[in-house]
XYZ file of C-alpha atoms in Angstrom:
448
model
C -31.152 14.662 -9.426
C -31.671 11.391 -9.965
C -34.786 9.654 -11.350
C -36.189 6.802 -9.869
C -36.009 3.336 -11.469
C -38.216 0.498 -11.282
C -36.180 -3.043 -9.756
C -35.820 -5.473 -11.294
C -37.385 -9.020 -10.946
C -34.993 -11.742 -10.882
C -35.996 -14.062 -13.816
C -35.678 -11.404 -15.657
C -31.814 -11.251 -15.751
C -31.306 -13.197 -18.325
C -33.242 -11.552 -20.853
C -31.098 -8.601 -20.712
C -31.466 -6.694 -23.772
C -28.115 -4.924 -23.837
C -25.374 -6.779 -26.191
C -21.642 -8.105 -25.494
C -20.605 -4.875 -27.026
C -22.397 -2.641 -24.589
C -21.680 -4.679 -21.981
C -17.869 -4.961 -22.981
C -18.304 -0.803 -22.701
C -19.823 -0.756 -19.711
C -17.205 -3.373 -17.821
C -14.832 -0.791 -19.262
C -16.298 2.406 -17.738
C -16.989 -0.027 -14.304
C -13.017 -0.797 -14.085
C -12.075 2.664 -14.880
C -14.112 4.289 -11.718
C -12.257 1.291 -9.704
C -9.179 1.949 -11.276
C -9.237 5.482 -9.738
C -10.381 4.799 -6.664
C -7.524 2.513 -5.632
C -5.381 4.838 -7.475
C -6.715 7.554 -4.961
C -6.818 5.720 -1.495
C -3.181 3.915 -2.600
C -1.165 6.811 -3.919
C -0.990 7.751 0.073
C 1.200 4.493 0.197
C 4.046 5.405 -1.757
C 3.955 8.963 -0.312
C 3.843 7.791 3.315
C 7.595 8.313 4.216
C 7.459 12.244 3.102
C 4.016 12.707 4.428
C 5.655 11.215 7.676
C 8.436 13.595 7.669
C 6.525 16.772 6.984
C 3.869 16.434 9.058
C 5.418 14.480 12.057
C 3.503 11.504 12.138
C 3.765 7.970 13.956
C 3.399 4.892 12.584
C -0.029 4.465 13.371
C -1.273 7.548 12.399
C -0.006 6.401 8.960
C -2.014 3.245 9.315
C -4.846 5.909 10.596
C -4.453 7.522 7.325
C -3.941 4.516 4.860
C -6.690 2.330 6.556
C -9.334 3.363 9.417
C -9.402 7.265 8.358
C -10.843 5.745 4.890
C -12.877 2.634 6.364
C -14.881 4.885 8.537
C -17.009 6.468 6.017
C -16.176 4.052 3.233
C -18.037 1.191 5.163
C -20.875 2.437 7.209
C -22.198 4.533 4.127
C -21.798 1.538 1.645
C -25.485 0.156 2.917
C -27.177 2.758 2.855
C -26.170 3.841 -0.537
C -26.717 0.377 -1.448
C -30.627 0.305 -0.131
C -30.705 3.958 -2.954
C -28.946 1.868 -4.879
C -31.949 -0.706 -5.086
C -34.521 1.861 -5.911
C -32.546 5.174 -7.749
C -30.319 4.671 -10.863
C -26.960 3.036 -9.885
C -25.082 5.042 -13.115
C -25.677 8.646 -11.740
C -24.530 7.327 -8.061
C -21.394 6.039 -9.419
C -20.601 9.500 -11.221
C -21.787 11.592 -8.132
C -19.739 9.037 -5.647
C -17.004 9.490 -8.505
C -16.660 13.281 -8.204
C -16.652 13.766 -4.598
C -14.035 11.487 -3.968
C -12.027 12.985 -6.643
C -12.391 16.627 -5.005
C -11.168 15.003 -1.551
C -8.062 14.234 -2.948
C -7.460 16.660 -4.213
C -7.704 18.479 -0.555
C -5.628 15.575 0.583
C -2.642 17.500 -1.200
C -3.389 20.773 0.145
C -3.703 19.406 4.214
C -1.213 20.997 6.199
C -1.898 19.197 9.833
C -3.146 15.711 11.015
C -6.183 16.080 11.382
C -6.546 18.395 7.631
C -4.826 15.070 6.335
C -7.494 13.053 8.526
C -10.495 14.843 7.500
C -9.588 14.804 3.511
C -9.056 10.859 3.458
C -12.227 10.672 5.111
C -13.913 12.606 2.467
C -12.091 9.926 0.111
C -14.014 6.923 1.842
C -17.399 8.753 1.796
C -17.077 9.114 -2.080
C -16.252 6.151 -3.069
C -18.659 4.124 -0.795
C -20.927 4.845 -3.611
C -19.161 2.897 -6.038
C -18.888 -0.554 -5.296
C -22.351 -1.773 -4.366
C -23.829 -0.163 -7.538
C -20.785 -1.206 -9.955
C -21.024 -5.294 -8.144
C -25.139 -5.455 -8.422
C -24.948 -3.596 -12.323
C -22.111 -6.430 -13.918
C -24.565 -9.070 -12.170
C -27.592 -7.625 -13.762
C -25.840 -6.822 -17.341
C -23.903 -10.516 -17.248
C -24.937 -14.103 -17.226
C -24.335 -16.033 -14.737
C -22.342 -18.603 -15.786
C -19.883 -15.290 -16.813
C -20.501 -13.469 -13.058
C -17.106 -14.670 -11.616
C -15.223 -14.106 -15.080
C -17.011 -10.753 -15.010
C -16.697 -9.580 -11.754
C -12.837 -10.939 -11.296
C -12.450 -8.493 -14.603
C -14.053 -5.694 -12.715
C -11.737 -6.338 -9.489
C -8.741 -5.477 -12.031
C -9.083 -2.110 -10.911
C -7.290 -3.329 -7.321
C -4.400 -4.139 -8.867
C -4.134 -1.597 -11.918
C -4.840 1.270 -9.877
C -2.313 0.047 -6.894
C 0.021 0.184 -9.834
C -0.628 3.803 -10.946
C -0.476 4.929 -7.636
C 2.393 3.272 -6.895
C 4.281 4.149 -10.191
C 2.753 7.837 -10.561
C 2.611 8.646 -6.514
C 6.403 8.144 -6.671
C 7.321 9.734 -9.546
C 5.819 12.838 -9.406
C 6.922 13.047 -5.252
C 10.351 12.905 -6.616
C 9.922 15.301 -9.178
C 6.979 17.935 -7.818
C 6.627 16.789 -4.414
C 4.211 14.347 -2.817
C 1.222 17.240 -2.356
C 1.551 17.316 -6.700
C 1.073 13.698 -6.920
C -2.576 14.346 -4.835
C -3.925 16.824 -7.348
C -2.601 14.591 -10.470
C -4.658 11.353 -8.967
C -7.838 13.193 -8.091
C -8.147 15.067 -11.614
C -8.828 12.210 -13.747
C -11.868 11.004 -11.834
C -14.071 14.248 -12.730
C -13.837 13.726 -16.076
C -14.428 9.975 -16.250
C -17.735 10.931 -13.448
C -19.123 12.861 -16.210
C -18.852 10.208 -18.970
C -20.617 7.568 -16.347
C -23.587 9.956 -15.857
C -23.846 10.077 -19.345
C -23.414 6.583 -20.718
C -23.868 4.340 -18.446
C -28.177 2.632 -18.388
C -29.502 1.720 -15.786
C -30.901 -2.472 -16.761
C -33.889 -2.127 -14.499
C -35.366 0.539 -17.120
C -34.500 -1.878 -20.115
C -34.846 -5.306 -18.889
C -37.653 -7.429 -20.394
C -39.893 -8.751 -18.022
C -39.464 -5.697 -15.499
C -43.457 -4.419 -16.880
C -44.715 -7.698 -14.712
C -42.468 -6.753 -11.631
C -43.467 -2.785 -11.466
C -45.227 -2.819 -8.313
C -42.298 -5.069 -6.630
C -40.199 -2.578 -4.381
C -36.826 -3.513 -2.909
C -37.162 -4.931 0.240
C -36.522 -3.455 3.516
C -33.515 -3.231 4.613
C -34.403 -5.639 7.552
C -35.622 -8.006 5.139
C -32.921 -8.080 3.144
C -30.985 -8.858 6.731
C -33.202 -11.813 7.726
C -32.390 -13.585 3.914
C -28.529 -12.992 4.144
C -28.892 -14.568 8.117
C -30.088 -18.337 6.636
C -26.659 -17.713 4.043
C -23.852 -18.602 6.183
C -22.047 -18.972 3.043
C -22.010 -15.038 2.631
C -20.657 -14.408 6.339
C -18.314 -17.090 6.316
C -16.857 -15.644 2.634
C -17.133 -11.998 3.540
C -14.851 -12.818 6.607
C -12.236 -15.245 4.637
C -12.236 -12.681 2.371
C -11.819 -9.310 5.470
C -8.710 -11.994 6.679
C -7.158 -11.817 3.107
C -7.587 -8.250 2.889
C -6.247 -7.834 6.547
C -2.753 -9.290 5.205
C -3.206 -7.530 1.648
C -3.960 -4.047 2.748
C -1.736 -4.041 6.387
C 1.611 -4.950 4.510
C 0.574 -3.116 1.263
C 0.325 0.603 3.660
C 3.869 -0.220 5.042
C 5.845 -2.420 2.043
C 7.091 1.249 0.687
C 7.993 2.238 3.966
C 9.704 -0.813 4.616
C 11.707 -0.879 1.818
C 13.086 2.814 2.472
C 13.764 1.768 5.955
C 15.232 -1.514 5.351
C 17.315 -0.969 2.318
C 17.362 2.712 1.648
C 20.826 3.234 0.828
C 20.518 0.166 -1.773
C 17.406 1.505 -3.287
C 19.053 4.977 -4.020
C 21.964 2.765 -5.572
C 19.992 1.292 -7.745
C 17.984 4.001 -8.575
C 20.628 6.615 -9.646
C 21.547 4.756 -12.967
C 18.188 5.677 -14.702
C 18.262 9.334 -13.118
C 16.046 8.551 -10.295
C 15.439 9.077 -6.640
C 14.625 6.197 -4.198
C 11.036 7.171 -4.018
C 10.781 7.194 -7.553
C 12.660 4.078 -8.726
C 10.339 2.127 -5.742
C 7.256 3.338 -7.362
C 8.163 2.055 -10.176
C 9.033 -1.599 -9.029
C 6.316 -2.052 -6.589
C 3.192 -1.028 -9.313
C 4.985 -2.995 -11.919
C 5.672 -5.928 -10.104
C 3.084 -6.068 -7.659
C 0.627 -4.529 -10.171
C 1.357 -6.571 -13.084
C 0.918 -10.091 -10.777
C -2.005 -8.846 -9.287
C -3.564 -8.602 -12.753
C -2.661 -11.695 -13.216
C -4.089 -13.521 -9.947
C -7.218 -11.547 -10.118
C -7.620 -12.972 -14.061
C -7.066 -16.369 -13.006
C -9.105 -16.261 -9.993
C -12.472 -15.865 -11.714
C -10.963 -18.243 -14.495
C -10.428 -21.030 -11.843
C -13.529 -20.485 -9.777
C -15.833 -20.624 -13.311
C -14.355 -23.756 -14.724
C -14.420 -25.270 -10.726
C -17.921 -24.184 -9.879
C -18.853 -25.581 -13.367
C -18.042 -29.337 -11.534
C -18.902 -28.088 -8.201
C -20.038 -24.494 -6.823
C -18.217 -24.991 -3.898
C -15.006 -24.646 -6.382
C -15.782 -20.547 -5.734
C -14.524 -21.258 -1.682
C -11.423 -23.780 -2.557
C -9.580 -21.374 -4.869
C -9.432 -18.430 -2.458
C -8.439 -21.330 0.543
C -5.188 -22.641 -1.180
C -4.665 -19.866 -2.139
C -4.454 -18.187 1.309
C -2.146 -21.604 2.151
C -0.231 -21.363 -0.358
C 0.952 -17.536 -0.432
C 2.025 -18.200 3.432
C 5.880 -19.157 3.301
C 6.847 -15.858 0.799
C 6.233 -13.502 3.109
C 8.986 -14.179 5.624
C 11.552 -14.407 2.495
C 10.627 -11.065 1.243
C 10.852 -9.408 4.367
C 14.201 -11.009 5.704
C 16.424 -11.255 2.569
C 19.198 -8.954 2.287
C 18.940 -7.939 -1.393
C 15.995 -5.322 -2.071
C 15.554 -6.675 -5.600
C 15.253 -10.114 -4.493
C 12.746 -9.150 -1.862
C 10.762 -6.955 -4.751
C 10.401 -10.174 -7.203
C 9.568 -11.728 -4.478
C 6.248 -10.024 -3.787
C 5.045 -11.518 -7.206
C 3.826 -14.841 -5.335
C 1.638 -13.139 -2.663
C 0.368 -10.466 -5.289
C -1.206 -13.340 -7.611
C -2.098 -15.677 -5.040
C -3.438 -13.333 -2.558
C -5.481 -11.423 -5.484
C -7.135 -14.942 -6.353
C -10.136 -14.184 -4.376
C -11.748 -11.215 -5.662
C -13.978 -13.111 -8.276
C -14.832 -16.129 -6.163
C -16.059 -13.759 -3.003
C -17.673 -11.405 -5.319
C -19.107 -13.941 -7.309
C -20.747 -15.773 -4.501
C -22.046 -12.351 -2.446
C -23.849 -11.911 -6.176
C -25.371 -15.548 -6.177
C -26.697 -15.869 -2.767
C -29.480 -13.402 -3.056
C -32.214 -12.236 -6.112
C -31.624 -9.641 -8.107
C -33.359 -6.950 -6.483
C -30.994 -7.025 -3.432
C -27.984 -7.340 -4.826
C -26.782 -3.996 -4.282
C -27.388 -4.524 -0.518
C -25.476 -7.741 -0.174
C -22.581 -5.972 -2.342
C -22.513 -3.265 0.670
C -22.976 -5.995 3.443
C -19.764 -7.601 1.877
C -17.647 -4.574 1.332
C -18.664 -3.681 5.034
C -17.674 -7.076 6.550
C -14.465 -7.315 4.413
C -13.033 -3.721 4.737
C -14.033 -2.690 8.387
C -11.653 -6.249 9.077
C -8.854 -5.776 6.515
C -9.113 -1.748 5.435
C -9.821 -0.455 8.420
C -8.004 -2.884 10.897
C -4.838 -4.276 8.786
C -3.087 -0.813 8.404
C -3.712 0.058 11.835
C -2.633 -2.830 13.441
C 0.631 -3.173 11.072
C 1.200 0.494 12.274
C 0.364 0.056 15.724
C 2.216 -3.473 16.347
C 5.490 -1.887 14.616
C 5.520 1.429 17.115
C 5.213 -1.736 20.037
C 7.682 -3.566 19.286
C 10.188 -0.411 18.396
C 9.863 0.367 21.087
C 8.011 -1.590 24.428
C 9.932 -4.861 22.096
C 13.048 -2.272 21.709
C 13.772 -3.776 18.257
C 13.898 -0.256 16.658
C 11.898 1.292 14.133
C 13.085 -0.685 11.111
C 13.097 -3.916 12.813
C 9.613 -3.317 14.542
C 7.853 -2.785 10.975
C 10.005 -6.074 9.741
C 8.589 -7.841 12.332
C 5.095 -6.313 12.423
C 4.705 -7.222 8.521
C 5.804 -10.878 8.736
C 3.539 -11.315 11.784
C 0.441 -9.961 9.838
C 0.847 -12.485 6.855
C -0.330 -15.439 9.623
C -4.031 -14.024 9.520
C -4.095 -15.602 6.159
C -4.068 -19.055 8.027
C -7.416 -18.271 9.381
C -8.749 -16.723 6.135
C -8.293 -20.285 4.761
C -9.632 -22.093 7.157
C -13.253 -20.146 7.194
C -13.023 -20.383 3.646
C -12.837 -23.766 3.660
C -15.783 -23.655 6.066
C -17.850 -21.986 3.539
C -17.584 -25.411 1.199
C -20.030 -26.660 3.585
C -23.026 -24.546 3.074
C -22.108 -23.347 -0.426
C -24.492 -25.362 -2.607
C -27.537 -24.845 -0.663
C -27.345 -21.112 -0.354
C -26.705 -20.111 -4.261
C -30.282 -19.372 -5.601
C -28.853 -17.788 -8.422
């Protein structure tokens, strides 16, 4: 059960009495939960071709699968977790959200129809709605501020190390065990690290200095908290940039493996057989280590860049994730028109660190609009602004604009995913220009 906790009051942040080494432990445990999680919603990418096959999908039931089957549950139960988040301690909701997640995939590998395969990824997205708002508002209560972005950006490493494992692990044990193995090795780890959360993690409200005065403060009301985060247009405008970015990001990154085996199967088993490898296998490995390593790398320097900008100016945190957006554009079309699979793999490296600049920035700001004791909330608002729009729609609509054009288009199924993917890249345009918007409001709406 867990034991209610006292909020805390916003000046009291700062005096925060754990140290840099705690808090170095507890950014650790924080990635590791997000590690898994992307690890379990993006091993499905890499297996999508043989779950295609065996269960006799479409296209857009794949994008069902990889993006709105999740989304569902995954957004609408992220506020109110959030509003227990505010009052309950945020540690033993991470480790409960932790486990159950973990047990639905590991039913994801035992699903033997549609909607079995449905009904498990659901399960996936009601777990780990439980981890995000808690893990966002704990790093801003354990960190100081002018560390938040830094911090957070660290945090949103688990996005790309956990593609990478997915990627790298999903394919190699499909290859070798089958893609129903490669379920039940991705869901295993989480119990274990659930259980070391429960334990280890404190909750700051119980420890914070200052929190005796604040006692008889509650959270607000949910409806409260709505009225503050209506006078922040800053937060809309940034949650939506940010839903555009992950529109692109998570549409192509449900089809690039299926793209690939379409495209340039033949030249992927080629290359493959010299290290004793199948096609599924050797793709794996290039998309999580490519594609994972850059993606460390973008998400690093995007709460680098947005620190030392908003340092000058605050409005630094919506300029980074703009040119960014611009400037990841042209690589898109390259990767998914050149002939040569390897050239199209390195490729990817310029849209995986520019389009992974964001995370800190957006985070960052959601933190900074609002006080302390409804953090959690905004955390929530933003996850369910950002992935209804780019989780739950960007899949789908890569999956349902590629079965169009094979086929009202009559381009053919490899040609209607080419040309679905390199369509969805231009809703980064408009992710730049409402972050750009967001410039204009951004130094009135920080309060802290």
């Amino acid at each position: 059960m867990v034991d209610a906790v006292t909020p805390a009051a916003p000046e009291a942040e700062a005096r925060s009495p754990f140290d840099a080494r705690y808090r170095a432990f507890a950014l650790a445990v924080l990635l590791g939960a997000y590690i898994l999680s992307f690890l379990d919603r993006q091993v499905v990418s890499i297996l999508a071709e043989p779950i295609k096959r065996d269960l006799g999908l479409a296209d857009w039931q794949l994008g069902m699968l990889t993006g709105l089957a999740f989304a569902i549950f995954y957004t609408t139960l992220g506020i109110p977790i959030a509003r227990l988040a505010e009052r309950f301690s945020r540690p033993w909701i991470i480790a409960g959200s932790m486990a159950l997640w973990s047990l639905f995939t590991l039913l994801s590998g035992r699903a033997q129809t549609f909607p079995q395969m449905l009904v498990a990824r659901m399960g996936v997205g009601f777990g780990e709605a439980g981890c995000n708002p808690c893990a966002h508002s704990l790093i801003a209560d354990y960190t100081p501020k002018e560390k938040r972005a830094s911090a957070l950006a660290t945090y949103s490493l688990g996005i790309p190390i956990g593609t990478l494992l997915g990627l790298v692990m999903g394919g190699l044990i499909a290859d070798a065990y089958g893609w129903r193995t490669a379920f039940l090795v991705a869901g295993a780890p989480g119990l274990v690290l659930a259980l070391v959360a429960g334990v280890f993690l404190k909750e700051p409200r119980k420890f914070m200095t200052g929190v005796a005065a604040s006692q008889a403060q509650a959270a607000p009301p949910l409806a409260a908290a709505l009225r503050e985060l209506a006078t922040k247009p800053t937060f809309w405008l940034m949650a939506v940039g940010a839903g555009m970015m992950a529109f692109v990001g998570y549409g192509q990154g449900a089809f690039n493996a299926a793209f690939f085996m379409r495209l340039h199967g033949d030249q992927l088993t080629a290359l493959a057989a010299p290290y004793g490898l199948k096609s599924a296998g050797y793709l794996g490995l290039a998309l999580g280590l490519i594609g994972g390593i850059a993606g460390m790398i973008g998400t690093v320097l995007g709460g680098w860049f947005a620190d030392i900008a908003a340092r000058r100016d605050v409005r630094g945190y919506a300029v980074v994730p703009a040119l960014a957006a611009v400037l990841a554009l042209p690589s898109y079309y390259f990767i998914y028109t050149v002939d040569a699979p390897m050239t199209a793999l390195w490729l990817t490296i310029i849209p995986s660190v520019l389009g992974s600049l964001w995370y800190g920035p957006v985070f960052a700001t959601a933190q900074s609009v609002v006080p302390a004791h409804t953090r959690a909330t905004a955390a929530a608002l933003l996850l369910l602004v950002l992935n209804l729009i780019g989780l739950g729609l960007g899949p789908l609509f890569v999956g349902a604009l590629s079965d169009g054009l094979a086929t009202l288009g009559g381009l053919g199924e490899s040609e209607g995913l080419r040309w679905s993917l390199i369509l969805t890249s231009l809703f980064g345009l408009l992710g730049a220009a409402i972050f750009w918007m967001a410039r204009k409001t951004m130094v009135r709406d920080l309060v802290s």
